[in-house]
Amino acid sequence: MSELYGIGDFKLDVLKEIGNIGAGNAATALSRLLDKPVDMAVPQVSLLPFEQIAEIVGGSEQIVIAVFLRVEGDAPGNMFFIIEEPSAKRMMHRLLSLDIREQEGYSEMELSALCEIGNILGGSYLSSLADFTGLSLMPTVPSVAVDMAGAILSYGLLQFGEMGDSALLIETSFLEGRDLLEGHFFLIPDPDSFNKIFRALGVTTE
């Protein structure tokens, strides 16, 4: 996939290392927040076309929970932490000791808890990227929504105009006991922001 963007294996390896450090920072922050051990598996990092995001999370009509953050600063963009409902229920049960029945919706407290998890992940990955690049990258206050994946992505487009045509996907897996709790973290830089990131890393996209 990396060849599609002309970034080469070296640059993808750098992005993977950023993902690894961000995951470690997120696990530490979550452990402190929840006052219990939380480990994160080594994330799978890849680049994919923007239009494939919905497919990754089960299709444009798949109901998902999404935490959205806008990235401001030297390389602006959008961040989504997207998790499918079954995984969200398991995550809240195992990590937060919240039991949600299938037929019930989500309370304000439950959505707030998921929003904070997404906020910690987003902040950890963004801090890691900023440390590597020396760029100023700041997340906005996060928002959370339960809707079809296609509708959530369209909201991002409507709010902030054209997104970049590619996304950095970090497959996030929490390990709590023997349970594996999976989510999808997407960084979608604005057009030209990927070039700024790679130039800051000392490599070009030529």
mmCIF file of C-alpha atoms in Angstrom, residues 70-163:
data_model
loop_
_atom_site.group_PDB
_atom_site.id
_atom_site.type_symbol
_atom_site.label_atom_id
_atom_site.label_comp_id
_atom_site.label_asym_id
_atom_site.label_seq_id
_atom_site.Cartn_x
_atom_site.Cartn_y
_atom_site.Cartn_z
ATOM 1 C CA ARG A 70 -9.710 18.145 14.631
ATOM 2 C CA VAL A 71 -5.942 18.592 14.408
ATOM 3 C CA GLU A 72 -4.763 22.194 14.344
ATOM 4 C CA GLY A 73 -1.292 23.601 13.883
ATOM 5 C CA ASP A 74 1.465 23.077 11.307
ATOM 6 C CA ALA A 75 -0.118 20.033 9.615
ATOM 7 C CA PRO A 76 -3.875 20.236 10.149
ATOM 8 C CA GLY A 77 -6.191 17.325 9.617
ATOM 9 C CA ASN A 78 -8.853 15.133 11.167
ATOM 10 C CA MET A 79 -8.694 12.219 13.572
ATOM 11 C CA PHE A 80 -11.296 9.528 14.148
ATOM 12 C CA PHE A 81 -11.342 6.728 16.697
ATOM 13 C CA ILE A 82 -13.977 4.349 15.325
ATOM 14 C CA ILE A 83 -15.180 1.242 17.103
ATOM 15 C CA GLU A 84 -17.978 -1.130 16.151
ATOM 16 C CA GLU A 85 -20.795 -1.601 18.652
ATOM 17 C CA PRO A 86 -19.924 -5.130 19.852
ATOM 18 C CA SER A 87 -16.342 -4.064 20.546
ATOM 19 C CA ALA A 88 -17.528 -0.881 22.274
ATOM 20 C CA LYS A 89 -19.778 -2.912 24.585
ATOM 21 C CA ARG A 90 -16.956 -5.314 25.430
ATOM 22 C CA MET A 91 -14.587 -2.412 25.973
ATOM 23 C CA MET A 92 -16.939 -0.674 28.377
ATOM 24 C CA HIS A 93 -17.614 -3.918 30.209
ATOM 25 C CA ARG A 94 -13.999 -5.020 30.558
ATOM 26 C CA LEU A 95 -12.216 -1.692 30.920
ATOM 27 C CA LEU A 96 -14.901 0.394 32.594
ATOM 28 C CA SER A 97 -17.042 -2.258 34.343
ATOM 29 C CA LEU A 98 -20.126 -0.943 32.538
ATOM 30 C CA ASP A 99 -22.683 -3.506 31.396
ATOM 31 C CA ILE A 100 -24.735 -2.436 28.370
ATOM 32 C CA ARG A 101 -27.539 -4.621 27.094
ATOM 33 C CA GLU A 102 -27.967 -5.162 23.378
ATOM 34 C CA GLN A 103 -31.332 -3.400 23.114
ATOM 35 C CA GLU A 104 -30.283 -0.340 25.058
ATOM 36 C CA GLY A 105 -28.693 2.818 23.778
ATOM 37 C CA TYR A 106 -25.826 4.625 25.399
ATOM 38 C CA SER A 107 -26.077 6.870 28.418
ATOM 39 C CA GLU A 108 -24.288 10.187 28.594
ATOM 40 C CA MET A 109 -21.794 8.658 31.036
ATOM 41 C CA GLU A 110 -21.010 5.752 28.708
ATOM 42 C CA LEU A 111 -20.505 8.006 25.700
ATOM 43 C CA SER A 112 -18.367 10.302 27.814
ATOM 44 C CA ALA A 113 -16.187 7.348 28.849
ATOM 45 C CA LEU A 114 -15.704 6.261 25.222
ATOM 46 C CA CYS A 115 -14.981 9.862 24.255
ATOM 47 C CA GLU A 116 -12.253 10.053 26.898
ATOM 48 C CA ILE A 117 -10.663 6.816 25.629
ATOM 49 C CA GLY A 118 -10.646 8.244 22.108
ATOM 50 C CA ASN A 119 -9.267 11.525 23.439
ATOM 51 C CA ILE A 120 -6.391 9.748 25.213
ATOM 52 C CA LEU A 121 -5.572 7.720 22.102
ATOM 53 C CA GLY A 122 -5.711 10.735 19.829
ATOM 54 C CA GLY A 123 -3.612 12.857 22.167
ATOM 55 C CA SER A 124 -1.027 10.095 22.616
ATOM 56 C CA TYR A 125 -0.562 9.443 18.897
ATOM 57 C CA LEU A 126 -0.545 13.145 18.072
ATOM 58 C CA SER A 127 2.032 13.873 20.782
ATOM 59 C CA SER A 128 4.222 11.087 19.416
ATOM 60 C CA LEU A 129 3.952 12.488 15.890
ATOM 61 C CA ALA A 130 4.732 16.007 17.110
ATOM 62 C CA ASP A 131 7.804 14.769 19.010
ATOM 63 C CA PHE A 132 9.152 12.984 15.917
ATOM 64 C CA THR A 133 8.510 15.838 13.488
ATOM 65 C CA GLY A 134 9.001 18.913 15.657
ATOM 66 C CA LEU A 135 5.703 20.230 14.281
ATOM 67 C CA SER A 136 3.121 22.005 16.384
ATOM 68 C CA LEU A 137 0.073 19.706 16.378
ATOM 69 C CA MET A 138 -2.845 20.369 18.720
ATOM 70 C CA PRO A 139 -6.103 18.397 19.081
ATOM 71 C CA THR A 140 -9.405 20.174 19.574
ATOM 72 C CA VAL A 141 -11.968 19.133 22.173
ATOM 73 C CA PRO A 142 -13.296 15.729 21.028
ATOM 74 C CA SER A 143 -16.870 14.915 20.099
ATOM 75 C CA VAL A 144 -18.546 11.502 20.070
ATOM 76 C CA ALA A 145 -21.329 10.138 17.869
ATOM 77 C CA VAL A 146 -23.238 6.897 17.294
ATOM 78 C CA ASP A 147 -24.253 6.641 13.649
ATOM 79 C CA MET A 148 -23.570 4.899 10.348
ATOM 80 C CA ALA A 149 -19.894 5.041 9.381
ATOM 81 C CA GLY A 150 -20.648 6.806 6.111
ATOM 82 C CA ALA A 151 -22.655 9.518 7.863
ATOM 83 C CA ILE A 152 -19.890 10.148 10.394
ATOM 84 C CA LEU A 153 -17.243 10.517 7.692
ATOM 85 C CA SER A 154 -19.551 12.800 5.694
ATOM 86 C CA TYR A 155 -19.970 14.980 8.785
ATOM 87 C CA GLY A 156 -16.220 15.490 8.888
ATOM 88 C CA LEU A 157 -16.224 16.514 5.238
ATOM 89 C CA LEU A 158 -19.103 18.946 5.721
ATOM 90 C CA GLN A 159 -17.550 20.527 8.786
ATOM 91 C CA PHE A 160 -14.044 21.022 7.486
ATOM 92 C CA GLY A 161 -14.228 20.854 3.714
ATOM 93 C CA GLU A 162 -12.152 18.545 1.569
ATOM 94 C CA MET A 163 -10.114 15.993 3.463
#
